[in-house]
Amino acid sequence: QKEVEQNSGPLSVPEGAIASLNCTYSDRGSQSFFWYRQYSGKSPELIMFIYSNGDKEDGRFTAQLNKASQYVSLLIRDSQPSDSATYLCAVKDGNNRLAFGKGNQVVVIP
Amino acid sequence: NAGVTQTPKFQVLKTGQSMTLQCAQDMNHNSMYWYRQDPGMGLRLIYYSASEGTTDKGEVPNGYNVSRLNKREFSLRLESAAPSQTSVYFCASSEGTIQETQYFGPGTRLLVL
């Protein structure tokens, strides 16, 4: 069973601070990595994807991938109350199937 | 452009009843997926269809059947509902290549009594 592990939460951060989320995966052959955001009662929506080692920035979000250590992380800079949500890490296998972590709840405190 | 649509939004069933969850996408995607999401368990893949005419089991297929009716539509059937199938069900679609994303429908909330 391929596993995707996320830190237990929730993570509370003050407005304007950096939220840091981590995810580890077991399948060393995984090639594609995704971060989804899910608001309560809504469906997941993609916020970032990363395929290569290193950092990828998109606005206030930065994804970091380290394939050797098998982890992927997400940084949210200048956190806003609208960032309060559950963040799901997902890893795609060779059959194009996504394995999801259980998610990290982020609460941004005004 | 509606993206991925699901019907119904909510459903209450009694144990042993059957029902079909419908999913359709208008993005001309090749691949479609059914997930269930339970508290503390994350999203788990039930079945997927890599392309029209093919279906494969995911992580938790027991108690479910699927039909890829055409390229647009992918249905999930519960033949004899059980309380353990109380969950939120999401359909998703993707182009079907390794380096691209899945787009999710709004979900169906199912309660089995």
PDB file of C-alpha atoms in Angstrom:
ATOM      1  CA  GLN A   1       0.000   0.000   0.000  1.00  0.00           C
ATOM      2  CA  LYS A   2       1.529   3.289  -1.069  1.00  0.00           C
ATOM      3  CA  GLU A   3       1.346   5.759   1.766  1.00  0.00           C
ATOM      4  CA  VAL A   4       1.222   9.503   1.986  1.00  0.00           C
ATOM      5  CA  GLU A   5       1.702  10.873   5.473  1.00  0.00           C
ATOM      6  CA  GLN A   6       0.895  14.364   6.687  1.00  0.00           C
ATOM      7  CA  ASN A   7       1.559  15.898  10.081  1.00  0.00           C
ATOM      8  CA  SER A   8      -1.278  15.746  12.508  1.00  0.00           C
ATOM      9  CA  GLY A   9      -3.004  19.091  12.930  1.00  0.00           C
ATOM     10  CA  PRO A  10      -4.591  21.506  13.198  1.00  0.00           C
ATOM     11  CA  LEU A  11      -2.030  24.199  12.599  1.00  0.00           C
ATOM     12  CA  SER A  12      -2.862  27.607  14.018  1.00  0.00           C
ATOM     13  CA  VAL A  13      -0.973  30.586  12.627  1.00  0.00           C
ATOM     14  CA  PRO A  14      -1.408  34.325  13.183  1.00  0.00           C
ATOM     15  CA  GLU A  15      -2.506  36.396  10.220  1.00  0.00           C
ATOM     16  CA  GLY A  16       0.544  37.479   8.226  1.00  0.00           C
ATOM     17  CA  ALA A  17       2.739  34.618   9.428  1.00  0.00           C
ATOM     18  CA  ILE A  18       4.096  31.658   7.425  1.00  0.00           C
ATOM     19  CA  ALA A  19       2.278  28.336   7.551  1.00  0.00           C
ATOM     20  CA  SER A  20       4.441  25.290   6.865  1.00  0.00           C
ATOM     21  CA  LEU A  21       2.983  21.930   5.914  1.00  0.00           C
ATOM     22  CA  ASN A  22       4.921  18.717   5.374  1.00  0.00           C
ATOM     23  CA  CYS A  23       4.172  15.463   3.605  1.00  0.00           C
ATOM     24  CA  THR A  24       6.158  12.259   3.208  1.00  0.00           C
ATOM     25  CA  TYR A  25       5.499   9.443   0.764  1.00  0.00           C
ATOM     26  CA  SER A  26       6.536   5.819   0.565  1.00  0.00           C
ATOM     27  CA  ASP A  27       6.687   5.125  -3.180  1.00  0.00           C
ATOM     28  CA  ARG A  28      10.159   6.145  -4.328  1.00  0.00           C
ATOM     29  CA  GLY A  29       9.022   5.911  -7.953  1.00  0.00           C
ATOM     30  CA  SER A  30       6.437   8.682  -7.612  1.00  0.00           C
ATOM     31  CA  GLN A  31       6.909  11.490 -10.080  1.00  0.00           C
ATOM     32  CA  SER A  32       4.112  14.003  -9.584  1.00  0.00           C
ATOM     33  CA  PHE A  33       3.118  15.778  -6.391  1.00  0.00           C
ATOM     34  CA  PHE A  34       0.139  17.971  -5.684  1.00  0.00           C
ATOM     35  CA  TRP A  35      -1.273  20.167  -2.962  1.00  0.00           C
ATOM     36  CA  TYR A  36      -5.038  20.573  -2.814  1.00  0.00           C
ATOM     37  CA  ARG A  37      -6.995  22.936  -0.611  1.00  0.00           C
ATOM     38  CA  GLN A  38     -10.388  21.920   0.715  1.00  0.00           C
ATOM     39  CA  TYR A  39     -12.737  24.286   2.462  1.00  0.00           C
ATOM     40  CA  SER A  40     -15.217  22.748   4.874  1.00  0.00           C
ATOM     41  CA  GLY A  41     -18.082  21.149   2.980  1.00  0.00           C
ATOM     42  CA  LYS A  42     -16.487  21.771  -0.409  1.00  0.00           C
ATOM     43  CA  SER A  43     -14.528  19.714  -2.908  1.00  0.00           C
ATOM     44  CA  PRO A  44     -10.727  19.738  -3.157  1.00  0.00           C
ATOM     45  CA  GLU A  45      -9.189  22.293  -5.481  1.00  0.00           C
ATOM     46  CA  LEU A  46      -5.639  22.282  -6.799  1.00  0.00           C
ATOM     47  CA  ILE A  47      -3.314  25.004  -5.542  1.00  0.00           C
ATOM     48  CA  MET A  48       0.131  23.701  -6.497  1.00  0.00           C
ATOM     49  CA  PHE A  49       1.854  20.888  -8.339  1.00  0.00           C
ATOM     50  CA  ILE A  50       5.535  20.076  -8.518  1.00  0.00           C
ATOM     51  CA  TYR A  51       7.505  17.492 -10.479  1.00  0.00           C
ATOM     52  CA  SER A  52      11.155  18.466 -10.045  1.00  0.00           C
ATOM     53  CA  ASN A  53      13.364  18.667  -6.985  1.00  0.00           C
ATOM     54  CA  GLY A  54      13.616  22.113  -5.491  1.00  0.00           C
ATOM     55  CA  ASP A  55      11.202  24.964  -4.952  1.00  0.00           C
ATOM     56  CA  LYS A  56       8.263  26.163  -6.992  1.00  0.00           C
ATOM     57  CA  GLU A  57       6.598  29.459  -6.176  1.00  0.00           C
ATOM     58  CA  ASP A  58       3.117  30.637  -7.121  1.00  0.00           C
ATOM     59  CA  GLY A  59       2.055  33.848  -5.451  1.00  0.00           C
ATOM     60  CA  ARG A  60       2.050  33.337  -1.685  1.00  0.00           C
ATOM     61  CA  PHE A  61       2.494  29.580  -2.037  1.00  0.00           C
ATOM     62  CA  THR A  62       5.787  27.714  -2.341  1.00  0.00           C
ATOM     63  CA  ALA A  63       6.028  23.965  -2.856  1.00  0.00           C
ATOM     64  CA  GLN A  64       9.283  22.203  -2.059  1.00  0.00           C
ATOM     65  CA  LEU A  65      10.202  18.707  -3.262  1.00  0.00           C
ATOM     66  CA  ASN A  66      13.035  16.467  -2.123  1.00  0.00           C
ATOM     67  CA  LYS A  67      12.804  13.110  -3.871  1.00  0.00           C
ATOM     68  CA  ALA A  68      15.872  11.685  -2.122  1.00  0.00           C
ATOM     69  CA  SER A  69      14.229  12.218   1.257  1.00  0.00           C
ATOM     70  CA  GLN A  70      10.757  11.519  -0.119  1.00  0.00           C
ATOM     71  CA  TYR A  71       9.073  14.600   1.198  1.00  0.00           C
ATOM     72  CA  VAL A  72       7.144  17.475  -0.224  1.00  0.00           C
ATOM     73  CA  SER A  73       6.190  20.612   1.653  1.00  0.00           C
ATOM     74  CA  LEU A  74       3.987  23.658   1.225  1.00  0.00           C
ATOM     75  CA  LEU A  75       4.683  27.113   2.578  1.00  0.00           C
ATOM     76  CA  ILE A  76       1.963  29.731   2.766  1.00  0.00           C
ATOM     77  CA  ARG A  77       3.432  33.202   3.201  1.00  0.00           C
ATOM     78  CA  ASP A  78       1.524  36.180   4.619  1.00  0.00           C
ATOM     79  CA  SER A  79      -1.273  33.863   5.767  1.00  0.00           C
ATOM     80  CA  GLN A  80      -4.795  35.256   5.432  1.00  0.00           C
ATOM     81  CA  PRO A  81      -8.034  34.187   7.127  1.00  0.00           C
ATOM     82  CA  SER A  82      -9.156  32.942   3.694  1.00  0.00           C
ATOM     83  CA  ASP A  83      -6.325  30.394   3.850  1.00  0.00           C
ATOM     84  CA  SER A  84      -8.110  28.617   6.696  1.00  0.00           C
ATOM     85  CA  ALA A  85      -8.850  25.215   5.186  1.00  0.00           C
ATOM     86  CA  THR A  86      -7.633  21.636   5.068  1.00  0.00           C
ATOM     87  CA  TYR A  87      -4.618  21.053   2.834  1.00  0.00           C
ATOM     88  CA  LEU A  88      -4.278  17.678   1.156  1.00  0.00           C
ATOM     89  CA  CYS A  89      -1.001  16.301  -0.139  1.00  0.00           C
ATOM     90  CA  ALA A  90      -1.376  13.943  -3.111  1.00  0.00           C
ATOM     91  CA  VAL A  91       1.145  11.759  -4.900  1.00  0.00           C
ATOM     92  CA  LYS A  92       0.566  10.263  -8.315  1.00  0.00           C
ATOM     93  CA  ASP A  93       1.713   6.728  -9.107  1.00  0.00           C
ATOM     94  CA  GLY A  94       2.700   5.190 -12.402  1.00  0.00           C
ATOM     95  CA  ASN A  95      -0.921   4.236 -13.128  1.00  0.00           C
ATOM     96  CA  ASN A  96      -2.024   7.857 -12.923  1.00  0.00           C
ATOM     97  CA  ARG A  97      -3.768   7.286  -9.604  1.00  0.00           C
ATOM     98  CA  LEU A  98      -3.549   9.826  -6.819  1.00  0.00           C
ATOM     99  CA  ALA A  99      -2.847   8.723  -3.248  1.00  0.00           C
ATOM    100  CA  PHE A 100      -3.915  11.339  -0.738  1.00  0.00           C
ATOM    101  CA  GLY A 101      -2.718  12.123   2.726  1.00  0.00           C
ATOM    102  CA  LYS A 102      -5.293  12.633   5.460  1.00  0.00           C
ATOM    103  CA  GLY A 103      -4.849  16.380   5.320  1.00  0.00           C
ATOM    104  CA  ASN A 104      -3.712  19.185   7.572  1.00  0.00           C
ATOM    105  CA  GLN A 105      -6.170  21.709   8.905  1.00  0.00           C
ATOM    106  CA  VAL A 106      -4.845  25.257   8.920  1.00  0.00           C
ATOM    107  CA  VAL A 107      -6.491  27.954  11.019  1.00  0.00           C
ATOM    108  CA  VAL A 108      -5.372  31.534  10.444  1.00  0.00           C
ATOM    109  CA  ILE A 109      -6.069  33.698  13.459  1.00  0.00           C
ATOM    110  CA  PRO A 110      -6.844  37.370  12.694  1.00  0.00           C
TER     111      PRO A 110
ATOM    112  CA  ASN B   1     -18.227  25.429 -18.695  1.00  0.00           C
ATOM    113  CA  ALA B   2     -19.597  23.303 -15.815  1.00  0.00           C
ATOM    114  CA  GLY B   3     -16.482  21.140 -15.243  1.00  0.00           C
ATOM    115  CA  VAL B   4     -17.424  18.054 -13.228  1.00  0.00           C
ATOM    116  CA  THR B   5     -21.030  17.667 -12.108  1.00  0.00           C
ATOM    117  CA  GLN B   6     -22.488  15.123  -9.713  1.00  0.00           C
ATOM    118  CA  THR B   7     -26.021  14.093  -8.860  1.00  0.00           C
ATOM    119  CA  PRO B   8     -27.576  13.871  -6.385  1.00  0.00           C
ATOM    120  CA  LYS B   9     -26.066  16.312  -3.870  1.00  0.00           C
ATOM    121  CA  PHE B  10     -27.590  14.534  -0.877  1.00  0.00           C
ATOM    122  CA  GLN B  11     -29.153  11.136  -0.401  1.00  0.00           C
ATOM    123  CA  VAL B  12     -30.496   9.123   2.502  1.00  0.00           C
ATOM    124  CA  LEU B  13     -30.819   5.379   2.041  1.00  0.00           C
ATOM    125  CA  LYS B  14     -31.944   2.520   4.192  1.00  0.00           C
ATOM    126  CA  THR B  15     -29.683  -0.480   4.609  1.00  0.00           C
ATOM    127  CA  GLY B  16     -30.068  -2.806   1.646  1.00  0.00           C
ATOM    128  CA  GLN B  17     -31.359  -0.204  -0.787  1.00  0.00           C
ATOM    129  CA  SER B  18     -29.543   0.437  -4.025  1.00  0.00           C
ATOM    130  CA  MET B  19     -28.685   3.658  -5.808  1.00  0.00           C
ATOM    131  CA  THR B  20     -26.510   5.073  -8.559  1.00  0.00           C
ATOM    132  CA  LEU B  21     -24.389   8.191  -8.239  1.00  0.00           C
ATOM    133  CA  GLN B  22     -23.991  10.046 -11.498  1.00  0.00           C
ATOM    134  CA  CYS B  23     -20.964  11.990 -12.673  1.00  0.00           C
ATOM    135  CA  ALA B  24     -20.361  13.893 -15.878  1.00  0.00           C
ATOM    136  CA  GLN B  25     -17.521  16.075 -17.145  1.00  0.00           C
ATOM    137  CA  ASP B  26     -17.435  18.484 -20.059  1.00  0.00           C
ATOM    138  CA  MET B  27     -13.654  18.936 -20.305  1.00  0.00           C
ATOM    139  CA  ASN B  28     -13.099  16.078 -22.779  1.00  0.00           C
ATOM    140  CA  HIS B  29     -10.963  14.304 -20.189  1.00  0.00           C
ATOM    141  CA  ASN B  30      -9.902  10.719 -20.726  1.00  0.00           C
ATOM    142  CA  SER B  31      -9.748   9.590 -17.119  1.00  0.00           C
ATOM    143  CA  MET B  32     -12.393   9.627 -14.420  1.00  0.00           C
ATOM    144  CA  TYR B  33     -12.326   8.637 -10.765  1.00  0.00           C
ATOM    145  CA  TRP B  34     -14.585   7.938  -7.808  1.00  0.00           C
ATOM    146  CA  TYR B  35     -13.391   8.692  -4.269  1.00  0.00           C
ATOM    147  CA  ARG B  36     -14.948   8.527  -0.863  1.00  0.00           C
ATOM    148  CA  GLN B  37     -13.964  10.840   1.967  1.00  0.00           C
ATOM    149  CA  ASP B  38     -14.510   9.924   5.593  1.00  0.00           C
ATOM    150  CA  PRO B  39     -13.478  11.927   8.664  1.00  0.00           C
ATOM    151  CA  GLY B  40      -9.889  11.170   9.605  1.00  0.00           C
ATOM    152  CA  MET B  41      -9.392   8.919   6.569  1.00  0.00           C
ATOM    153  CA  GLY B  42      -8.686  11.342   3.772  1.00  0.00           C
ATOM    154  CA  LEU B  43      -9.729  10.653   0.185  1.00  0.00           C
ATOM    155  CA  ARG B  44      -9.702   7.013  -0.857  1.00  0.00           C
ATOM    156  CA  LEU B  45     -10.009   5.806  -4.431  1.00  0.00           C
ATOM    157  CA  ILE B  46     -12.920   3.452  -5.065  1.00  0.00           C
ATOM    158  CA  TYR B  47     -12.704   2.891  -8.840  1.00  0.00           C
ATOM    159  CA  TYR B  48     -11.216   4.678 -11.780  1.00  0.00           C
ATOM    160  CA  SER B  49     -11.471   4.641 -15.532  1.00  0.00           C
ATOM    161  CA  ALA B  50      -8.287   5.447 -17.389  1.00  0.00           C
ATOM    162  CA  SER B  51     -10.129   5.787 -20.680  1.00  0.00           C
ATOM    163  CA  GLU B  52     -13.530   5.144 -22.194  1.00  0.00           C
ATOM    164  CA  GLY B  53     -14.308   1.441 -22.031  1.00  0.00           C
ATOM    165  CA  THR B  54     -11.958   0.592 -19.165  1.00  0.00           C
ATOM    166  CA  THR B  55     -12.451   0.487 -15.408  1.00  0.00           C
ATOM    167  CA  ASP B  56     -10.158  -0.610 -12.593  1.00  0.00           C
ATOM    168  CA  LYS B  57     -10.422  -1.109  -8.868  1.00  0.00           C
ATOM    169  CA  GLY B  58      -8.919   1.371  -6.488  1.00  0.00           C
ATOM    170  CA  GLU B  59      -8.155   1.080  -2.796  1.00  0.00           C
ATOM    171  CA  VAL B  60     -11.712   0.395  -1.503  1.00  0.00           C
ATOM    172  CA  PRO B  61     -13.868  -1.181  -4.271  1.00  0.00           C
ATOM    173  CA  ASN B  62     -15.891  -3.656  -2.196  1.00  0.00           C
ATOM    174  CA  GLY B  63     -19.635  -2.975  -2.291  1.00  0.00           C
ATOM    175  CA  TYR B  64     -19.448  -0.778  -5.386  1.00  0.00           C
ATOM    176  CA  ASN B  65     -19.715  -1.144  -9.130  1.00  0.00           C
ATOM    177  CA  VAL B  66     -19.009   1.399 -11.836  1.00  0.00           C
ATOM    178  CA  SER B  67     -19.912   2.043 -15.449  1.00  0.00           C
ATOM    179  CA  ARG B  68     -18.081   4.277 -17.871  1.00  0.00           C
ATOM    180  CA  LEU B  69     -21.086   5.040 -20.016  1.00  0.00           C
ATOM    181  CA  ASN B  70     -19.183   7.177 -22.519  1.00  0.00           C
ATOM    182  CA  LYS B  71     -16.291   9.599 -22.420  1.00  0.00           C
ATOM    183  CA  ARG B  72     -18.321  12.141 -20.429  1.00  0.00           C
ATOM    184  CA  GLU B  73     -20.083   9.982 -17.861  1.00  0.00           C
ATOM    185  CA  PHE B  74     -18.921   7.672 -15.069  1.00  0.00           C
ATOM    186  CA  SER B  75     -21.460   6.256 -12.622  1.00  0.00           C
ATOM    187  CA  LEU B  76     -21.024   4.563  -9.256  1.00  0.00           C
ATOM    188  CA  ARG B  77     -23.566   2.017  -8.066  1.00  0.00           C
ATOM    189  CA  LEU B  78     -24.244   0.723  -4.593  1.00  0.00           C
ATOM    190  CA  GLU B  79     -26.148  -2.523  -5.019  1.00  0.00           C
ATOM    191  CA  SER B  80     -27.020  -3.070  -1.348  1.00  0.00           C
ATOM    192  CA  ALA B  81     -26.138  -0.073   0.774  1.00  0.00           C
ATOM    193  CA  ALA B  82     -24.589  -0.568   4.216  1.00  0.00           C
ATOM    194  CA  PRO B  83     -24.086   1.966   7.041  1.00  0.00           C
ATOM    195  CA  SER B  84     -20.321   1.692   6.433  1.00  0.00           C
ATOM    196  CA  GLN B  85     -20.917   3.338   3.064  1.00  0.00           C
ATOM    197  CA  THR B  86     -22.074   6.547   4.723  1.00  0.00           C
ATOM    198  CA  SER B  87     -19.603   9.031   3.326  1.00  0.00           C
ATOM    199  CA  VAL B  88     -19.025  11.927   0.975  1.00  0.00           C
ATOM    200  CA  TYR B  89     -18.401  10.737  -2.572  1.00  0.00           C
ATOM    201  CA  PHE B  90     -16.357  12.761  -5.029  1.00  0.00           C
ATOM    202  CA  CYS B  91     -16.010  12.226  -8.728  1.00  0.00           C
ATOM    203  CA  ALA B  92     -12.950  13.594 -10.494  1.00  0.00           C
ATOM    204  CA  SER B  93     -11.585  13.740 -14.012  1.00  0.00           C
ATOM    205  CA  SER B  94      -8.228  14.337 -15.648  1.00  0.00           C
ATOM    206  CA  GLU B  95      -6.620  14.304 -19.068  1.00  0.00           C
ATOM    207  CA  GLY B  96      -4.993  11.023 -18.131  1.00  0.00           C
ATOM    208  CA  THR B  97      -1.339  11.880 -18.428  1.00  0.00           C
ATOM    209  CA  ILE B  98       1.143  11.466 -15.629  1.00  0.00           C
ATOM    210  CA  GLN B  99       1.891  15.134 -15.196  1.00  0.00           C
ATOM    211  CA  GLU B 100      -1.425  16.805 -14.759  1.00  0.00           C
ATOM    212  CA  THR B 101      -4.165  17.311 -12.238  1.00  0.00           C
ATOM    213  CA  GLN B 102      -7.526  15.972 -11.319  1.00  0.00           C
ATOM    214  CA  TYR B 103     -10.580  18.188 -11.149  1.00  0.00           C
ATOM    215  CA  PHE B 104     -13.231  17.356  -8.597  1.00  0.00           C
ATOM    216  CA  GLY B 105     -16.994  17.561  -8.653  1.00  0.00           C
ATOM    217  CA  PRO B 106     -18.960  19.109  -5.763  1.00  0.00           C
ATOM    218  CA  GLY B 107     -19.567  15.779  -4.026  1.00  0.00           C
ATOM    219  CA  THR B 108     -22.531  13.647  -2.976  1.00  0.00           C
ATOM    220  CA  ARG B 109     -23.303  13.294   0.709  1.00  0.00           C
ATOM    221  CA  LEU B 110     -24.733   9.861   1.392  1.00  0.00           C
ATOM    222  CA  LEU B 111     -26.255   8.680   4.651  1.00  0.00           C
ATOM    223  CA  VAL B 112     -27.145   5.003   5.023  1.00  0.00           C
ATOM    224  CA  LEU B 113     -29.408   4.233   7.957  1.00  0.00           C
TER     225      LEU B 113
END
